[in-house]
Coordinates of C-alpha atoms in Angstrom, one line a residue:
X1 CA 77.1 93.2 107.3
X2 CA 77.8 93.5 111.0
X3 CA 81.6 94.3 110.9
X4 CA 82.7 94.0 114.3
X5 CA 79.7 90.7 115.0
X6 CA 81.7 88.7 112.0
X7 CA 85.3 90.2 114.2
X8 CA 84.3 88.4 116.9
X9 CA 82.7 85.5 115.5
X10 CA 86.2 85.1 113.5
X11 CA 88.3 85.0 116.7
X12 CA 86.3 81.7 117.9
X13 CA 87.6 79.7 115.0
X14 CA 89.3 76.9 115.4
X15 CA 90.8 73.2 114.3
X16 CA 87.5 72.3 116.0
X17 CA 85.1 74.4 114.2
X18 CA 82.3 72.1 112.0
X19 CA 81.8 73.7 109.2
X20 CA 78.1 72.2 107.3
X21 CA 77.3 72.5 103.9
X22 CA 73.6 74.1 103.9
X23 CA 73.0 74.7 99.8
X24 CA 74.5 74.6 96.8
X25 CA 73.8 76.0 93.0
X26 CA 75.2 75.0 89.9
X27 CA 76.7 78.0 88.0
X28 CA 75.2 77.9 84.4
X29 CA 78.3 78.8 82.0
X30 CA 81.9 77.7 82.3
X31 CA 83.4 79.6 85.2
X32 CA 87.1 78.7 84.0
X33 CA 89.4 78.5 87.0
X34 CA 87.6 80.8 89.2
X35 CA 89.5 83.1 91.4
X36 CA 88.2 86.1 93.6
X37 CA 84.5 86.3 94.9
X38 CA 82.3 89.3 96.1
X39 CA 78.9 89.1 96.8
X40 CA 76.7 92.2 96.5
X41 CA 73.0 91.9 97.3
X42 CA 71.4 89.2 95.5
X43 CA 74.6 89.1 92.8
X44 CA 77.5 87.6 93.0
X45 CA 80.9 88.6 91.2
X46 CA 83.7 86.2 90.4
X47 CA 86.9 86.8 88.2
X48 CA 88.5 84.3 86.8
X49 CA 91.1 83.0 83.8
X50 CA 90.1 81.4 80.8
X51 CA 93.5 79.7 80.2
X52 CA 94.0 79.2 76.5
X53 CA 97.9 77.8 76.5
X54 CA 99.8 76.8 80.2
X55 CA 102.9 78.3 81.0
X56 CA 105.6 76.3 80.6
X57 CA 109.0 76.4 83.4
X58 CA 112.3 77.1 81.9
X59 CA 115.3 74.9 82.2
X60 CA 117.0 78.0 82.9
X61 CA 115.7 81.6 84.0
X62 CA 115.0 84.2 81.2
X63 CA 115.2 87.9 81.5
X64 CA 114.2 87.1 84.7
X65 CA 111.5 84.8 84.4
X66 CA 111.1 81.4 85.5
X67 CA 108.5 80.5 83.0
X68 CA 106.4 81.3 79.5
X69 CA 103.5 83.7 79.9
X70 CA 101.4 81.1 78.5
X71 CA 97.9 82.6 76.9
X72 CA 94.8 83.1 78.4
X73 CA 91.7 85.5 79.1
X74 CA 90.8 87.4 81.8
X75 CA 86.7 87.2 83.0
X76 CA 84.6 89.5 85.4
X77 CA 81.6 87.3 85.8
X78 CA 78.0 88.2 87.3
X79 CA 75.4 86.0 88.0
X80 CA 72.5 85.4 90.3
X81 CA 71.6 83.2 93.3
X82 CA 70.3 80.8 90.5
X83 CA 74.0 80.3 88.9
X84 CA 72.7 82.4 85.8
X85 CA 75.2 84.4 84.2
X86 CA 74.6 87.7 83.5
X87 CA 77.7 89.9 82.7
X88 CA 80.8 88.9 81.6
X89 CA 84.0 91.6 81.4
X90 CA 87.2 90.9 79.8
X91 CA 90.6 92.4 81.8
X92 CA 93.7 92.8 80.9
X93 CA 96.2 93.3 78.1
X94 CA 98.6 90.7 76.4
X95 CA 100.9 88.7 79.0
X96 CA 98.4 90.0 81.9
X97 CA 95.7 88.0 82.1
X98 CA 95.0 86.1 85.3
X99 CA 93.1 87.8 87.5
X100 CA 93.1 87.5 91.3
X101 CA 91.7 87.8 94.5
X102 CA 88.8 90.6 94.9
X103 CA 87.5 93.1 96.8
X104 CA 84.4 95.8 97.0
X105 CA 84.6 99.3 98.7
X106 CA 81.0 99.7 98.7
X107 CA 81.4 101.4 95.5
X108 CA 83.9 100.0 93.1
X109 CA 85.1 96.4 93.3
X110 CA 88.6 96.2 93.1
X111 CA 90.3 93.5 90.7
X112 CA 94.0 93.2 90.3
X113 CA 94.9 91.0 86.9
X114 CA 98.8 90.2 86.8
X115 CA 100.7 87.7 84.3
X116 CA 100.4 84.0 84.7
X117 CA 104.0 83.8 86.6
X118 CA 105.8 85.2 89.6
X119 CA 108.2 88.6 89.6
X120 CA 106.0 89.7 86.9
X121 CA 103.7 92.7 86.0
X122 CA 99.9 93.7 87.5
X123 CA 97.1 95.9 86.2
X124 CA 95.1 97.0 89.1
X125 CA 91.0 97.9 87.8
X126 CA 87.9 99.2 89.6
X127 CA 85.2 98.4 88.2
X128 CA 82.0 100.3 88.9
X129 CA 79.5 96.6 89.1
X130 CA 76.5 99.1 88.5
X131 CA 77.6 99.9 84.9
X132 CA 80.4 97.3 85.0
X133 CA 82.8 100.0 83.7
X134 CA 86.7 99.3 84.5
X135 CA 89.2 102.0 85.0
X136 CA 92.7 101.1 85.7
X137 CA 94.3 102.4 88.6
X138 CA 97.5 101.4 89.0
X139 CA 100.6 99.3 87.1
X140 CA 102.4 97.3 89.6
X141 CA 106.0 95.5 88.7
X142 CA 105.3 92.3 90.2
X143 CA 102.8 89.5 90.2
X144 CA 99.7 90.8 92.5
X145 CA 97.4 87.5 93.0
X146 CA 95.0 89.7 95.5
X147 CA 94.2 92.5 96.8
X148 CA 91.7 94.3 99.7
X149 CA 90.8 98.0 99.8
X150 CA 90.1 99.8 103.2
X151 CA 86.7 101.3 102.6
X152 CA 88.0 103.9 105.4
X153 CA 91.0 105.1 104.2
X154 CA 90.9 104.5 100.9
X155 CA 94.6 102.2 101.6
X156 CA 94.9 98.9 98.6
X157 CA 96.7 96.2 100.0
X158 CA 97.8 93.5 97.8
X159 CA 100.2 90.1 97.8
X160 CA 102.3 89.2 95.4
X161 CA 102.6 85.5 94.0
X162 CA 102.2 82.8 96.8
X163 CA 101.2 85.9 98.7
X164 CA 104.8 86.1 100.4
X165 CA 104.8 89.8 100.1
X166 CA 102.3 92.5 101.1
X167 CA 102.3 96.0 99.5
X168 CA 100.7 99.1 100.5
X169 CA 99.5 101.7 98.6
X170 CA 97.4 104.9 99.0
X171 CA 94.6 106.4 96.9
X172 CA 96.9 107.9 94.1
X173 CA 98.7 104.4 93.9
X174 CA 101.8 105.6 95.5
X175 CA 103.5 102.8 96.9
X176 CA 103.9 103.4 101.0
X177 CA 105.1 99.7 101.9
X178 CA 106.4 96.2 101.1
X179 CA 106.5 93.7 104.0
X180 CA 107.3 90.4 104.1
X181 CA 104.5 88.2 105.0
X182 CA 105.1 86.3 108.8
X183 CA 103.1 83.8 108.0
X184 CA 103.6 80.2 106.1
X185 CA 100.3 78.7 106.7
X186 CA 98.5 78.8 103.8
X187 CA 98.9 81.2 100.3
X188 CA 96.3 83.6 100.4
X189 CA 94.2 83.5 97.4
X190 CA 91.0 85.9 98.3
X191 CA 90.0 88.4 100.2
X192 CA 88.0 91.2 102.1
X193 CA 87.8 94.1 104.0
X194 CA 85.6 93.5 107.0
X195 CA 86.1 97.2 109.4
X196 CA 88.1 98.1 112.3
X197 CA 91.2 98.1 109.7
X198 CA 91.0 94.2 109.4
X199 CA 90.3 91.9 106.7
X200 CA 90.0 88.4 106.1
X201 CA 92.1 86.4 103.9
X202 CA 91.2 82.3 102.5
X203 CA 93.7 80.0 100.8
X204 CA 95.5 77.1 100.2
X205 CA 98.8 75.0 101.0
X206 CA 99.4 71.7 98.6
X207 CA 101.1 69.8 101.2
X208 CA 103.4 66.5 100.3
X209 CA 101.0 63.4 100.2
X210 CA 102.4 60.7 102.1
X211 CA 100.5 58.0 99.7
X212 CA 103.1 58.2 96.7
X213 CA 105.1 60.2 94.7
X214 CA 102.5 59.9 92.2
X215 CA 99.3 60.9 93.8
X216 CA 98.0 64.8 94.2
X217 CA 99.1 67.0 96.6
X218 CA 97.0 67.1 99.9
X219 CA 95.2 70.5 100.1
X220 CA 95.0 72.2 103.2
X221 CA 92.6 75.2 103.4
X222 CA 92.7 78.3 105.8
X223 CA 91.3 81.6 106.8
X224 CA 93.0 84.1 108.4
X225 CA 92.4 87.7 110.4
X226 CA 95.1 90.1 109.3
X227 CA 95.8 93.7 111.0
X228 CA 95.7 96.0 107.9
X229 CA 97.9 98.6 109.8
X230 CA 100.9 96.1 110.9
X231 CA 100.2 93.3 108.3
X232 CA 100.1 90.9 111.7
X233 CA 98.0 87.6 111.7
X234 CA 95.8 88.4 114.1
X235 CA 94.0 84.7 113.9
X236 CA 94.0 81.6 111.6
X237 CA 92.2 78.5 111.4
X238 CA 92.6 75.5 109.0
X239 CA 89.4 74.7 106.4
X240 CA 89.6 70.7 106.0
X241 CA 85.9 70.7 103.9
X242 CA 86.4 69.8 100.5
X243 CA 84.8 70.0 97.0
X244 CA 82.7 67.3 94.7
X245 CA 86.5 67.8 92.6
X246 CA 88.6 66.9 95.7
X247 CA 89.3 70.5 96.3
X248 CA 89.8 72.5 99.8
X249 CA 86.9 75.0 99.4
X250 CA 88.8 78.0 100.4
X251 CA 91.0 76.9 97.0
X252 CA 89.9 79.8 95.4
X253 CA 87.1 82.3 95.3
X254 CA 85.6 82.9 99.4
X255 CA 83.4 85.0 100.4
X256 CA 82.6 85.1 104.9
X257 CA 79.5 86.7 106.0
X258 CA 77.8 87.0 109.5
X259 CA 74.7 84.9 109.6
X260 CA 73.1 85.4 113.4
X261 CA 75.0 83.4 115.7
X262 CA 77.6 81.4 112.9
X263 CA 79.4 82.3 110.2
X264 CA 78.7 81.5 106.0
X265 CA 81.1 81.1 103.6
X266 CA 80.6 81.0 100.1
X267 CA 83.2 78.8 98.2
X268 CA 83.4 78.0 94.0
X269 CA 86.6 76.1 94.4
X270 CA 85.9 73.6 91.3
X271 CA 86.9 74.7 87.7
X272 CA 85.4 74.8 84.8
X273 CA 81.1 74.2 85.3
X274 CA 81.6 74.8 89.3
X275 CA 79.2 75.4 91.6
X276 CA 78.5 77.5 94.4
X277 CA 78.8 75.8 97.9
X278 CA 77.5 77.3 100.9
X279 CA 78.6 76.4 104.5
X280 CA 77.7 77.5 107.8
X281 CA 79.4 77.1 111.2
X282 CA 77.3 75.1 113.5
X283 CA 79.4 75.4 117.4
X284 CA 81.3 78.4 116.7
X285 CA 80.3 79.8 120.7
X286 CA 81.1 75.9 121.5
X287 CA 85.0 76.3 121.4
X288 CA 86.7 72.9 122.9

């Protein structure tokens, strides 16, 4: 990947930016509600919570909690280009099951798997996707729905639940920061370390839908450029492409990628028997 190329390209986003589906593939198992994408090679590597019972909200907070821990199953997936499944990990331990957003080092990909519920507890894993060993790393007391790793200095930084908080820590695990996060655009739900001490986050805000009380929450999608030093927004740009399910495609799992003079992004934003949807930029040196 040319780091500092997809940089660049990344600053020209904007409201304007057309963003064209060139391919799709239909992933051949039951992907679950998908969650953090990596692709390595020809393979792609998607986590991802089998959800067996749905939290449920309390009348009333308890011990802390505003919600069950509900039930569910935590996936490592690996397939092909052809939506074929080929590995399948299970993470986690009892309450901590949902796994979030990913990343990959260039040797370990980096999977943090928290409770289904905010203020909650984390297990951080590397996995090794050569002999898809996991190793925990770290145990985090709150809900971490994502998490990049600078390849360079070996730094993890995560965001807790709605990804209103950052943390910081180094490569023994010990904690070095919590910062509030300045932005309200969008809850990050994915991302990846992309050089220069930069990283690119994708996400989601469910926005009030003017047609009725009773109709879905509009989705808007959004990609940001974050300084992994400060924890600064460095750029953002709305995603308004949706899904065959009526979903935002950065809902979920996102994966960017420089491809010659625009940008790809690989999306698996629908539940269940997804598939993977593939978009290019078409006038991203054709700012207006």
């Amino acid at each position: 990947m040319d780091n500092q190329k997809l940089i660049d390209q990344f600053r020209n986003l904007t409201r304007n930016t057309k963003w064209e589906q060139i391919d799709k593939f239909d992933l051949q198992f039951n992907n679950y509600h998908s969650q953090g994408m990596v692709r390595i090679g020809d393979l792609f590597y998607l986590s991802s919570v089998e959800l067996i019972e749905k939290p449920v909200k309390y009348d009333q907070p308890q011990h802390g909690y505003d919600r069950t821990p509900g039930k569910g199953i935590g996936h490592l997936f690996v397939f092909d280009t052809q939506g074929k499944l080929l590995n399948d990990i299970l993470l986690g331990e009892g309450d901590i099951y949902h796994p979030g957003g990913i990343d990959f080092d260039g040797n370990n990909i980096w999977v943090p798997v928290a409770e289904y519920r905010p203020n909650s507890q984390s297990i951080v894993y590397k996995v090794d996707p050569k002999t898809m060993k996991a190793e925990e790393s770290l145990r985090v007391h709150d809900h971490i729905g994502g998490l990049v790793r600078d390849s360079q200095n070996g730094k993890l930084i995560g965001n807790s639940w709605g990804s209103r908080k950052f943390y910081e820590w180094n490569q023994k695990g010990q904690l070095l920061l919590v910062k509030e996060n300045s932005s309200h655009f969008v809850d990050y739900q994915d991302g990846h370390y992309v050089g220069e001490g930069k990283m690119i986050l994708s996400g989601i805000s469910e926005l009030p839908n003017p047609a009725g009380r009773n109709s879905k929450p509009y989705e808007l999608g959004g990609l940001a450029l974050i300084d992994m030093k400060t924890l600064d927004t460095i750029h953002e740009a709305p995603i308004t492409e949706f899904s065959p399910q009526g979903h935002v495609i950065t809902r979920n799992p996102v994966f960017v990628e420089n491809a010659g003079q625009e940008m790809r992004l690989y999306a698996v934003p629908d539940d269940d028997h997804g598939s993977v949807l593939i978009y290019e930029t078409s006038n991203l040196n054709n700012k207006i």
